PDB file of C-alpha atoms and ligand atoms in Angstrom:
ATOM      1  CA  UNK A   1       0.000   0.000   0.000  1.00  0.00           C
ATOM      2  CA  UNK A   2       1.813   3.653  -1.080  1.00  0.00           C
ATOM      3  CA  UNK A   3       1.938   5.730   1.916  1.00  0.00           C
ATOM      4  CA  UNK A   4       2.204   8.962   2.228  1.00  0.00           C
ATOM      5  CA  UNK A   5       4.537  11.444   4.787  1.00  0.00           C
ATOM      6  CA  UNK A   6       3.256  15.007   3.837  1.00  0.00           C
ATOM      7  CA  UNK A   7       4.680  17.505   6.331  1.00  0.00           C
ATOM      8  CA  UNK A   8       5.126  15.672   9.498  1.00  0.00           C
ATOM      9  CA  UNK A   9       6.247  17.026  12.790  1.00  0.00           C
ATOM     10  CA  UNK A  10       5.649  16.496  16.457  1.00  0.00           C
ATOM     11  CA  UNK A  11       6.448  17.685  19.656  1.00  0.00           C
ATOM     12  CA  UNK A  12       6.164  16.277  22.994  1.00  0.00           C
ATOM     13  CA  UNK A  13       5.558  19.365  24.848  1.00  0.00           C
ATOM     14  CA  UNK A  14       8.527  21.370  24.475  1.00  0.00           C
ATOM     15  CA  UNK A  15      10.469  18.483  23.263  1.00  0.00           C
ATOM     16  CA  UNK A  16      10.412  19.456  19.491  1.00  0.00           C
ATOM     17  CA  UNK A  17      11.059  15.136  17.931  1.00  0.00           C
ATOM     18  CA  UNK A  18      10.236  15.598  14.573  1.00  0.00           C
ATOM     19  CA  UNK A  19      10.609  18.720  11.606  1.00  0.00           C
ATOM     20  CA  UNK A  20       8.957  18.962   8.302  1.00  0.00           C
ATOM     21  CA  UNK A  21       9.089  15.308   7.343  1.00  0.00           C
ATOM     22  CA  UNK A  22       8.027  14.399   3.882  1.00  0.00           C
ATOM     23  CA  UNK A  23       8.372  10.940   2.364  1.00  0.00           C
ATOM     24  CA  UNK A  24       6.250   9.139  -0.063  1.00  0.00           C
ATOM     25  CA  UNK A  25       6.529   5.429   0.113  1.00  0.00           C
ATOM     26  CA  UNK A  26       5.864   2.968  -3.065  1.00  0.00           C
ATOM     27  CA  UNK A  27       4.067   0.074  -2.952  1.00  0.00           C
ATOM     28  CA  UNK A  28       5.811  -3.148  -1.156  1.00  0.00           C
ATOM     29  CA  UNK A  29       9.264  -0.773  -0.944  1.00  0.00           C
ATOM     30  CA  UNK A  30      10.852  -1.338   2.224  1.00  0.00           C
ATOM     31  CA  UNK A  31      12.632   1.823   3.128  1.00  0.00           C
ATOM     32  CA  UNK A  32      14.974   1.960   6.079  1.00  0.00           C
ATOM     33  CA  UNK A  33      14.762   4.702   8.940  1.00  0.00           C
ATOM     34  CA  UNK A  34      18.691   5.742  10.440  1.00  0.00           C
ATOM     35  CA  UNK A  35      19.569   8.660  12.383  1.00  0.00           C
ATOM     36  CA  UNK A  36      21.370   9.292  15.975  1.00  0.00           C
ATOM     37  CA  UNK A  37      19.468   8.332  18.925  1.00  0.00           C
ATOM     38  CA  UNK A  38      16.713  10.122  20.344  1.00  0.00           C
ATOM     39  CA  UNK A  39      15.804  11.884  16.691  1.00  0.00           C
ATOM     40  CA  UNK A  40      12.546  10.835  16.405  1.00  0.00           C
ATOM     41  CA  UNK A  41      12.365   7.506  14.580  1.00  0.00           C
ATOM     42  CA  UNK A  42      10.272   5.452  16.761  1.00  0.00           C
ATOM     43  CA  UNK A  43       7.977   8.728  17.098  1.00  0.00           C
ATOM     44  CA  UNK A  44       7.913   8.295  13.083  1.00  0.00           C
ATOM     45  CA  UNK A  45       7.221   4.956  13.134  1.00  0.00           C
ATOM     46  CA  UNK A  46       4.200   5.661  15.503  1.00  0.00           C
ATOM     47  CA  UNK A  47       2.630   8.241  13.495  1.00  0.00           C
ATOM     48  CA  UNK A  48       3.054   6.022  10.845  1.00  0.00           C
ATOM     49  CA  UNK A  49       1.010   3.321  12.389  1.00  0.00           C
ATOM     50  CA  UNK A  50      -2.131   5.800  14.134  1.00  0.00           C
ATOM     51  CA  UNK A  51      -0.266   5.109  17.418  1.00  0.00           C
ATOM     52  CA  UNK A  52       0.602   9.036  17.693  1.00  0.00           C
ATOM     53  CA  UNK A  53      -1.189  11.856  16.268  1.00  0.00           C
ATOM     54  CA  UNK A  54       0.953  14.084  14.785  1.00  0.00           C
ATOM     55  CA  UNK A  55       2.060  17.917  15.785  1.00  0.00           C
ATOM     56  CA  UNK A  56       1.678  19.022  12.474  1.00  0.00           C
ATOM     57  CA  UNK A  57       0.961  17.198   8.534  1.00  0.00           C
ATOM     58  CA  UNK A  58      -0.429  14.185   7.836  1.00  0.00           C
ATOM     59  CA  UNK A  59       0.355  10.440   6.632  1.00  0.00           C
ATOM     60  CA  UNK A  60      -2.517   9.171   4.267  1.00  0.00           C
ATOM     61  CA  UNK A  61      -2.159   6.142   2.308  1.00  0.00           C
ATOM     62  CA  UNK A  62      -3.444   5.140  -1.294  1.00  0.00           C
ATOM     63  CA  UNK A  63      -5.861   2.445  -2.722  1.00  0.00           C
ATOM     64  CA  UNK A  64      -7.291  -0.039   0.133  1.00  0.00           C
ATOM     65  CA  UNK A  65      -5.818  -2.667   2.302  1.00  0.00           C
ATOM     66  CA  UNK A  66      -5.680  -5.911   0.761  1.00  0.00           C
ATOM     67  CA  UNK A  67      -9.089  -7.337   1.661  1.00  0.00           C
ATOM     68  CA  UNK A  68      -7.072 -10.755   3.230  1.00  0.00           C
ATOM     69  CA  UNK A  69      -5.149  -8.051   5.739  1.00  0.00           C
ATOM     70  CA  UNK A  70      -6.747  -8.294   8.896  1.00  0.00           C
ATOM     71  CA  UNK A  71      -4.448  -5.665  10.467  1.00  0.00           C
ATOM     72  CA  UNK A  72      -3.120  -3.417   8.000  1.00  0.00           C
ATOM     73  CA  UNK A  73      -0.420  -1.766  10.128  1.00  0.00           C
ATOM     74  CA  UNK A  74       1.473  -4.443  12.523  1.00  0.00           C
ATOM     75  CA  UNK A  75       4.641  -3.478  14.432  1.00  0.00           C
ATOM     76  CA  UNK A  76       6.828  -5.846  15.081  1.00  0.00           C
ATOM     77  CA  UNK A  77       9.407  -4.693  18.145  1.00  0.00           C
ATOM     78  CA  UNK A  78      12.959  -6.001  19.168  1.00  0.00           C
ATOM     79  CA  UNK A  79      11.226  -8.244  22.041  1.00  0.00           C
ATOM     80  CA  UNK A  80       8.286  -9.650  21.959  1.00  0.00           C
ATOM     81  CA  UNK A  81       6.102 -10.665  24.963  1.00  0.00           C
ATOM     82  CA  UNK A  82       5.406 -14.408  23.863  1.00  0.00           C
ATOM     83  CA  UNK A  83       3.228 -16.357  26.149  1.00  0.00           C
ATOM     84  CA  UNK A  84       5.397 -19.008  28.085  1.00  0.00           C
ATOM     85  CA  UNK A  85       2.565 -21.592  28.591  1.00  0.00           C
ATOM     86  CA  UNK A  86       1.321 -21.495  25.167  1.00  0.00           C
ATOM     87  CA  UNK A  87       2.895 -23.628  22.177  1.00  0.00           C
ATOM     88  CA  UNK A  88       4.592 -21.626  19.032  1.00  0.00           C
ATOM     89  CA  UNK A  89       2.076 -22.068  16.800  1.00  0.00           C
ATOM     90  CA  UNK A  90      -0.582 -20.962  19.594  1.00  0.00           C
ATOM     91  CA  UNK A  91       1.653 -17.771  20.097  1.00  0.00           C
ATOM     92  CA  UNK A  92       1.380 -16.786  16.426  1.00  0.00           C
ATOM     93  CA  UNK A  93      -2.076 -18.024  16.306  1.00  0.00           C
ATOM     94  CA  UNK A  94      -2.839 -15.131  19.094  1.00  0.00           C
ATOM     95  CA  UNK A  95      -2.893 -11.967  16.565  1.00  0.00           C
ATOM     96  CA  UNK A  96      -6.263 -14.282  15.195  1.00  0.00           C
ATOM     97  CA  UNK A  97      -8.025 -14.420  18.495  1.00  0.00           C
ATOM     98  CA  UNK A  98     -11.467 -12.245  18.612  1.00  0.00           C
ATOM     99  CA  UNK A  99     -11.253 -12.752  14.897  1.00  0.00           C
ATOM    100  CA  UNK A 100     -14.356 -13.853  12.769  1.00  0.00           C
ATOM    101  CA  UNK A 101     -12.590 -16.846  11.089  1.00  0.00           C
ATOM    102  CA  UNK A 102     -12.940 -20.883  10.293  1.00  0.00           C
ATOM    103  CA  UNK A 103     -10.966 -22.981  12.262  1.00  0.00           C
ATOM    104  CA  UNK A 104      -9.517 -24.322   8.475  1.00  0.00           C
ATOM    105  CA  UNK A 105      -8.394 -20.800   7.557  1.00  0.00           C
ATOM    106  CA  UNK A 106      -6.726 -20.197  11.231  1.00  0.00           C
ATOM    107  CA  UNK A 107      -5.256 -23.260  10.784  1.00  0.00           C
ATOM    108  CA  UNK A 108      -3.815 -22.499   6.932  1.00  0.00           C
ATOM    109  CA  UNK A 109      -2.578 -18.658   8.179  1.00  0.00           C
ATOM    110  CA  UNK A 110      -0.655 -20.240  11.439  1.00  0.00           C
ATOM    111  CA  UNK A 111       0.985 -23.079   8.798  1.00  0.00           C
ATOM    112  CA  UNK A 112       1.639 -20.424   6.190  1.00  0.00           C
ATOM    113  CA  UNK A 113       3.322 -17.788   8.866  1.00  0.00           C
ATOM    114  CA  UNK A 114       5.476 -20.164  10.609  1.00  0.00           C
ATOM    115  CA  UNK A 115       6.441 -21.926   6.489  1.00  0.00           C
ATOM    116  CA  UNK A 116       7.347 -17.955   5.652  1.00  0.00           C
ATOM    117  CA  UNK A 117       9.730 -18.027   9.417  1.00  0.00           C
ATOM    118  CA  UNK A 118      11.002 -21.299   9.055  1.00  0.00           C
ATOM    119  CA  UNK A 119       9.246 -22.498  11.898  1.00  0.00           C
ATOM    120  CA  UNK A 120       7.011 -25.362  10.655  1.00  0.00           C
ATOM    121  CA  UNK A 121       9.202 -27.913  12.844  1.00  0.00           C
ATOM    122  CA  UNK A 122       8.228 -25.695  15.562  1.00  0.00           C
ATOM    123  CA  UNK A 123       5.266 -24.985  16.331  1.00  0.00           C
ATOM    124  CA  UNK A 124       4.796 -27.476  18.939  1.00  0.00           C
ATOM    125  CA  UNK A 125       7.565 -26.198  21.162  1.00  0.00           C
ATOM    126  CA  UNK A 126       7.476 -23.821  23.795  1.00  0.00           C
ATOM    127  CA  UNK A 127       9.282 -20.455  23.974  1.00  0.00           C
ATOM    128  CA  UNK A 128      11.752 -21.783  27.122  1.00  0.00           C
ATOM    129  CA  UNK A 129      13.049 -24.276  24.436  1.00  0.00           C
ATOM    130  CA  UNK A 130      13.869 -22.000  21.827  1.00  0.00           C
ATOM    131  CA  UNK A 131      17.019 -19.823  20.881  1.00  0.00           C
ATOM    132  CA  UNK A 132      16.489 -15.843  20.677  1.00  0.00           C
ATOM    133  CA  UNK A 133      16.786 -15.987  17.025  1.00  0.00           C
ATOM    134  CA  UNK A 134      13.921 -18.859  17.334  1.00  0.00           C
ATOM    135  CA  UNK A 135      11.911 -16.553  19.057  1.00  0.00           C
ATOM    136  CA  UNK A 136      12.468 -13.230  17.500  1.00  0.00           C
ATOM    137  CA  UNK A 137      11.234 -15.477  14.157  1.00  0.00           C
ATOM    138  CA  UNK A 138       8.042 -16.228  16.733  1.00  0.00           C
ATOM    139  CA  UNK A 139       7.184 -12.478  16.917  1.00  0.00           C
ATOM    140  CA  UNK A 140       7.342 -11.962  13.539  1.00  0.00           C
ATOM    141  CA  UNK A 141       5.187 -14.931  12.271  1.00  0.00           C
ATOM    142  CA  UNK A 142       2.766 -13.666  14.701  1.00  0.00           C
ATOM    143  CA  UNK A 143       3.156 -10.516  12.819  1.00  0.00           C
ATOM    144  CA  UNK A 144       2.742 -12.405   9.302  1.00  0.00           C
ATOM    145  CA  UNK A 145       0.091 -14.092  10.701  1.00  0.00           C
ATOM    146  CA  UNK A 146      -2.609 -11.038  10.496  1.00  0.00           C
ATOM    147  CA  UNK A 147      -1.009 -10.367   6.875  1.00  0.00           C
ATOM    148  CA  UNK A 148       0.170  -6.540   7.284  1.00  0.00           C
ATOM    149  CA  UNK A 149      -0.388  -3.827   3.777  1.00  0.00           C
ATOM    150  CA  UNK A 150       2.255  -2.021   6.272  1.00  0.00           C
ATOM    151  CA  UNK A 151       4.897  -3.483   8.182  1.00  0.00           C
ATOM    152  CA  UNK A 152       6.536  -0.970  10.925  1.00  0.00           C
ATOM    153  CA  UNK A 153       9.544  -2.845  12.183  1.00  0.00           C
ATOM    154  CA  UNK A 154      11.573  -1.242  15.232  1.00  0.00           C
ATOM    155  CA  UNK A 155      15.355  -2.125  15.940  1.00  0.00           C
ATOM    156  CA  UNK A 156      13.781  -5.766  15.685  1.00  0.00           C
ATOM    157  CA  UNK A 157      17.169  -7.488  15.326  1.00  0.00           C
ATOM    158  CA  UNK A 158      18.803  -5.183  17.953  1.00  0.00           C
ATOM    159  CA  UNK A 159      18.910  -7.384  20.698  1.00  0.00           C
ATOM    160  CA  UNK A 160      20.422 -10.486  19.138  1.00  0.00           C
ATOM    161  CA  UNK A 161      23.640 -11.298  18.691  1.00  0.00           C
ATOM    162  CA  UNK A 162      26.098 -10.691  15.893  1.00  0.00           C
ATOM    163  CA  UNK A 163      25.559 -14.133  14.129  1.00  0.00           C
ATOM    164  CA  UNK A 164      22.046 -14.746  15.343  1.00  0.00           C
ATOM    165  CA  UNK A 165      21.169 -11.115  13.682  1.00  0.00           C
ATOM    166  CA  UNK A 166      23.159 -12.343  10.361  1.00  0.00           C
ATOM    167  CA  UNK A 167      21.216 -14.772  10.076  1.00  0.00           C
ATOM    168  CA  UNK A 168      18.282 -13.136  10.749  1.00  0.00           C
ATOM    169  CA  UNK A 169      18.928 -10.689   8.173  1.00  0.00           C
ATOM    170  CA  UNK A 170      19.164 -13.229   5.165  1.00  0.00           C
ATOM    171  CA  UNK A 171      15.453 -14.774   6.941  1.00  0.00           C
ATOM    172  CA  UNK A 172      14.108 -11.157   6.568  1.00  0.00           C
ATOM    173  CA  UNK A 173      15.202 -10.796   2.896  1.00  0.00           C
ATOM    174  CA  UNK A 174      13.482 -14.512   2.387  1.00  0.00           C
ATOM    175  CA  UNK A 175      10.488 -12.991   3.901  1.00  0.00           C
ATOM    176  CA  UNK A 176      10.873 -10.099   1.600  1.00  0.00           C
ATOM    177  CA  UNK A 177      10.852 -11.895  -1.504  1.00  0.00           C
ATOM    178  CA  UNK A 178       7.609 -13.923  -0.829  1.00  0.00           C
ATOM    179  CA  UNK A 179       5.526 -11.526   1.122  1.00  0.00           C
ATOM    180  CA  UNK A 180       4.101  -8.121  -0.146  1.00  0.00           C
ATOM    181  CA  UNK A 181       3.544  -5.393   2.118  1.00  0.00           C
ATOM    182  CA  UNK A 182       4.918  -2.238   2.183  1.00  0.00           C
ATOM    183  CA  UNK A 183       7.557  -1.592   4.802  1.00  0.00           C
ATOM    184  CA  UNK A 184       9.085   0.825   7.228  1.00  0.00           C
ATOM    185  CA  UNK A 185      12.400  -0.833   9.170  1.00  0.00           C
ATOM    186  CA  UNK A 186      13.950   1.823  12.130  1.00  0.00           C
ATOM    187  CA  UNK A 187      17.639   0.672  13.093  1.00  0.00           C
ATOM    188  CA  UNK A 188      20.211   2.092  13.970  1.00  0.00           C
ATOM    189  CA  UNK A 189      22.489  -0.418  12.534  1.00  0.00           C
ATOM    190  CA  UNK A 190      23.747   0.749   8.923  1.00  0.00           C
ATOM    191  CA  UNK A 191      24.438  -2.799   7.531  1.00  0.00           C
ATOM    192  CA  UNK A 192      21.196  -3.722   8.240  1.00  0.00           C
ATOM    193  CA  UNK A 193      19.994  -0.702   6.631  1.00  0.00           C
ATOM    194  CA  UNK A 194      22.175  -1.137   3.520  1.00  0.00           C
ATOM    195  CA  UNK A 195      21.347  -5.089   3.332  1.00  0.00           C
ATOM    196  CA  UNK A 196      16.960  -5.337   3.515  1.00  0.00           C
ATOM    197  CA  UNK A 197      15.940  -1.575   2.193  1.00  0.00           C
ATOM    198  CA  UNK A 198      15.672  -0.302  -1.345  1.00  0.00           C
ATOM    199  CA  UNK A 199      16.091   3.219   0.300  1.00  0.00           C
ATOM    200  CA  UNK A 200      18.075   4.417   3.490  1.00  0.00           C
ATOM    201  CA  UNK A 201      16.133   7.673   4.851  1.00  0.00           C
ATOM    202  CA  UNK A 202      19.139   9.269   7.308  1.00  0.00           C
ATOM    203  CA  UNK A 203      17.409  11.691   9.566  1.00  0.00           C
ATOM    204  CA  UNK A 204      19.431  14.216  11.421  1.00  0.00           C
ATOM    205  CA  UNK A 205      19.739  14.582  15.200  1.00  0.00           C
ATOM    206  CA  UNK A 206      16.777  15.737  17.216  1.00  0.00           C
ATOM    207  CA  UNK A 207      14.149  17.188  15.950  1.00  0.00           C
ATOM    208  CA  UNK A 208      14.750  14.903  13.227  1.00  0.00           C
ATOM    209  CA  UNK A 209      14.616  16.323   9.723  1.00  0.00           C
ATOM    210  CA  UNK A 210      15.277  14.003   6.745  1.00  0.00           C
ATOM    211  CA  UNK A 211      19.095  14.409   5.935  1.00  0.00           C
ATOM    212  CA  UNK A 212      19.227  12.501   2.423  1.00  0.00           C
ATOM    213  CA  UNK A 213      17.575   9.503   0.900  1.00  0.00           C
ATOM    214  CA  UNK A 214      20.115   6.542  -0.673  1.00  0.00           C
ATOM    215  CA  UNK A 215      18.589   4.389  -3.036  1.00  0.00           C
ATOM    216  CA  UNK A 216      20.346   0.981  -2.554  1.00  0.00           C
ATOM    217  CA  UNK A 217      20.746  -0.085  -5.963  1.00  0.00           C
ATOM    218  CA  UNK A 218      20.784  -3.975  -6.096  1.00  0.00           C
ATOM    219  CA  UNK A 219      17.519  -5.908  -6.265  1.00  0.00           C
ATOM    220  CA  UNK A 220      16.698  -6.828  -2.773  1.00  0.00           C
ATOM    221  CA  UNK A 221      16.272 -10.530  -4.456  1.00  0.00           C
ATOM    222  CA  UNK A 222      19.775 -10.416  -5.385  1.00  0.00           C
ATOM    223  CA  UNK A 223      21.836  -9.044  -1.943  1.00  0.00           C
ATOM    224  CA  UNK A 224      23.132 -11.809  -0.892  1.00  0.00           C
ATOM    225  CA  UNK A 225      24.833 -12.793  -4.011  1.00  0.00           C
ATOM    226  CA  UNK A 226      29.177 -11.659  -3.359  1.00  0.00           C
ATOM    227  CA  UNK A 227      29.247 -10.029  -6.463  1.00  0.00           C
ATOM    228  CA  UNK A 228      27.362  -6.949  -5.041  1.00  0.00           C
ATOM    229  CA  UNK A 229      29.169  -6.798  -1.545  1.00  0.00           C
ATOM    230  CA  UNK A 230      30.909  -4.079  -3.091  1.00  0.00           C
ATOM    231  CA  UNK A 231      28.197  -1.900  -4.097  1.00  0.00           C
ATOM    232  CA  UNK A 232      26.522  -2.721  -0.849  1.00  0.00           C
ATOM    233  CA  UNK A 233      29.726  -1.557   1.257  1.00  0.00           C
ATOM    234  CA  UNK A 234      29.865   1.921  -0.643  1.00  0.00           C
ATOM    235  CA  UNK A 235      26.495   2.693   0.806  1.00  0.00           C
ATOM    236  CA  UNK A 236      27.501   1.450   4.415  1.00  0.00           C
ATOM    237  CA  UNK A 237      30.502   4.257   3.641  1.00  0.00           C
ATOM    238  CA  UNK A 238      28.101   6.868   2.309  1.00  0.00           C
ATOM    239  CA  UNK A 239      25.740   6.421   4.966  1.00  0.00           C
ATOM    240  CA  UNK A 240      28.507   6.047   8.054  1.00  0.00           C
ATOM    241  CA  UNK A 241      29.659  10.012   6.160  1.00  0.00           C
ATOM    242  CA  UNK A 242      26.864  11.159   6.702  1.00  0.00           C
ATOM    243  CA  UNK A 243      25.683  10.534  10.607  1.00  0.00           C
ATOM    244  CA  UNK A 244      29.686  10.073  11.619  1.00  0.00           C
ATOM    245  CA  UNK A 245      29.621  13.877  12.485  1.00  0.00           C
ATOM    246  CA  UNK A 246      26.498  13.758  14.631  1.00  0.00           C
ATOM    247  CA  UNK A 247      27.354  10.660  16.326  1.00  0.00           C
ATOM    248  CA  UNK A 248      30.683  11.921  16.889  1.00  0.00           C
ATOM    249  CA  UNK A 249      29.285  15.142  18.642  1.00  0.00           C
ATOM    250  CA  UNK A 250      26.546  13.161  20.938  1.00  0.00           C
ATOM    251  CA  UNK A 251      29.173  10.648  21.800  1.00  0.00           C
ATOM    252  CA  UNK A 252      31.620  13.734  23.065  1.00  0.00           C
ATOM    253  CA  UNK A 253      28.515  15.651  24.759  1.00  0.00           C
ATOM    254  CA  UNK A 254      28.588  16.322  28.517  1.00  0.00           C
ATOM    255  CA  UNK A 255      25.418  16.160  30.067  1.00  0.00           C
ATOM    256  CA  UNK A 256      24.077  18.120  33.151  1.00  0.00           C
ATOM    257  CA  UNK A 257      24.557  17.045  36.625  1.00  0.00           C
ATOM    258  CA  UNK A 258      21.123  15.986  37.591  1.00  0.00           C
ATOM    259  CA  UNK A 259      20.672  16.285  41.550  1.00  0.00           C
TER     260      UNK A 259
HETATM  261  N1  LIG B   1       6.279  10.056  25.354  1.00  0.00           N
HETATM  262  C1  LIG B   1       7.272  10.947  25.292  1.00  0.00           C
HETATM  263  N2  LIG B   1       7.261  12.052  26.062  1.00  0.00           N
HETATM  264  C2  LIG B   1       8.250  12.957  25.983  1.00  0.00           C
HETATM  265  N3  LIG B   1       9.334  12.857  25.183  1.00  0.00           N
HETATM  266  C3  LIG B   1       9.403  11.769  24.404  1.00  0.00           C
HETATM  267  C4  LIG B   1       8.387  10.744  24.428  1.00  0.00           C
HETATM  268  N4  LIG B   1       8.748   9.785  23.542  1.00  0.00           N
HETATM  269  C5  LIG B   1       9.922  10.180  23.010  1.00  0.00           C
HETATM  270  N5  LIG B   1      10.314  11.365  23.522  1.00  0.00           N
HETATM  271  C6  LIG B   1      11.524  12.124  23.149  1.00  0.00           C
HETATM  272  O1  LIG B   1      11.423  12.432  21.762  1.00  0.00           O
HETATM  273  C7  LIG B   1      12.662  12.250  21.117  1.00  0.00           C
HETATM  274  C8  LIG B   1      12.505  11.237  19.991  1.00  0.00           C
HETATM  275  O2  LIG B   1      12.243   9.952  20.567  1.00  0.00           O
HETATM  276  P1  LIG B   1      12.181   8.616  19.710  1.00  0.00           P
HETATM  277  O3  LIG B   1      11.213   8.796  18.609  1.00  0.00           O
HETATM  278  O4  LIG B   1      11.958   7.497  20.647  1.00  0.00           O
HETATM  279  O5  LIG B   1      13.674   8.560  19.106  1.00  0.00           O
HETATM  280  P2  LIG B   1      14.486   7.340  18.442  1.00  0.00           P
HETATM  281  O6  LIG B   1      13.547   6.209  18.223  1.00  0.00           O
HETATM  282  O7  LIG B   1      15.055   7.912  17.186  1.00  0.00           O
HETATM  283  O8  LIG B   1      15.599   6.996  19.396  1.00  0.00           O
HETATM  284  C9  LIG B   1      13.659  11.829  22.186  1.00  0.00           C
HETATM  285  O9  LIG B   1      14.345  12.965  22.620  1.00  0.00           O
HETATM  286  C10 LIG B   1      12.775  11.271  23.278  1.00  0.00           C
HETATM  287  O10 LIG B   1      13.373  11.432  24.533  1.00  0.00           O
HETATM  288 MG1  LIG B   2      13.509   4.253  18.977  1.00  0.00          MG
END
């Protein structure tokens, strides 16, 4: 589903997060959100998604939902709160509960969402048995599960591991190729960024204001292949230019004694 950033900004009472946004977002593009901490991406994100009413502007969207979406804007978060007593597949199958459907087509979203997460051998186990990675692939079945038009991920690989997230990443780009929605990834880890978006939006410090937008120019399909590691490490460089001064300046701020 296109989506549409016209003019956003917001303020949490004098707290001025977000300036003057404007973005417009093609269908099933995944575009990825970077910037220093504290400028305003997860505030984006939420505005995005009808958490948070903006300050200022507007997001709209195009067309309608697909008419299979049951939630057309699903978050998925860097932890999850997965239910310790219930089974995998019954923790996916929880984004269906209070919803009007057969037990057969329950049953064919909970297999299809845990085939797209390479869960299937799974979904009788319980979350105590199960890696991080295992269950960071939980949450996002169960986000699958409802079939998003809008995905709104947030730093979800952030608290894994360096291999775990590797991996991760080349499950995401899997997911990518087979699933449609539109979607908006916040991290603040650039290889990530470079690696699962076909554009990097780099927002400037607080009140984030969009900086520049690089357009990663190898087929999502295609990023694993070595052949393009190149390409894909001259955007890492371009986009590392580009926040390295503000990150540098945060990381050298002194902050007030608070008695
Ligand atoms: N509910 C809130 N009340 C007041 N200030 C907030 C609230 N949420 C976020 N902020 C502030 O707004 C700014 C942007 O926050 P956030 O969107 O979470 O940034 P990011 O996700 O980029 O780290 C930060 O300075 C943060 O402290
Ligand atoms: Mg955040």
């Amino acid at each position: 589903m296109p989506l549409h950033i016209e003019k956003v900004s917001h303020s949490y009472g004098t707290v001025d997060a977000l300036s003057g946004i404007e973005l417009d977002i093609a269908d099933g593009e995944t575009i990825a959100l970077i910037g220093p901490s504290g400028c305003g991406k997860s505030t984006l994100l939420g505005i995005i998604g009808g958490l948070l009413e903006p300050t200022a502007g507007r997001v709209t969207f195009s067309g309608a939902p697909p008419t299979d979406s049951l939630n057309p804007f699903t978050y998925i978060f860097q932890d999850f709160a997965l239910l310790p007593w219930r089974s995998v597949a019954d923790n996916v199958g929880l984004a269906l509960e209070h919803r009007a459907l057969s037990a057969v087509e329950r049953r064919e979203r909970i297999a299809s969402a845990l085939a797209l997460t390479g869960l299937a051998e799974f979904a009788a186990a319980y979350p105590k048995q199960l890696s991080g990675g295992m269950r960071q692939r939980v949450g996002i079945a169960r986000a699958l599960v409802v079939r998003p038009a809008v995905l709104l991920l947030d730093e979800p690989l952030s608290a894994l591991d360096a291999q775990t997230r590797e991996l991760l990443m080349e499950d995401l780009l899997a997911i990518w190729a087979r699933e449609k929605s539109t979607r908006v990834y916040v991290t603040h880890n650039l290889e990530e960024a470079a690696r699962l978006a076909d554009r990097v939006v780099v927002l400037s410090r607080r009140p984030g204001r969009i900086r520049e937008i690089v357009r990663v120019e190898v087929p999502v399909g295609e990023r694993g292949r070595t052949e393009h590691a190149g390409l894909l490490l001259e955007v890492h460089k371009r986009l590392w230019s580009l926040i390295r001064d503000e990150a540098a300046t945060a990381d050298r701020e002194i902050q007030p004694i608070r008695q």
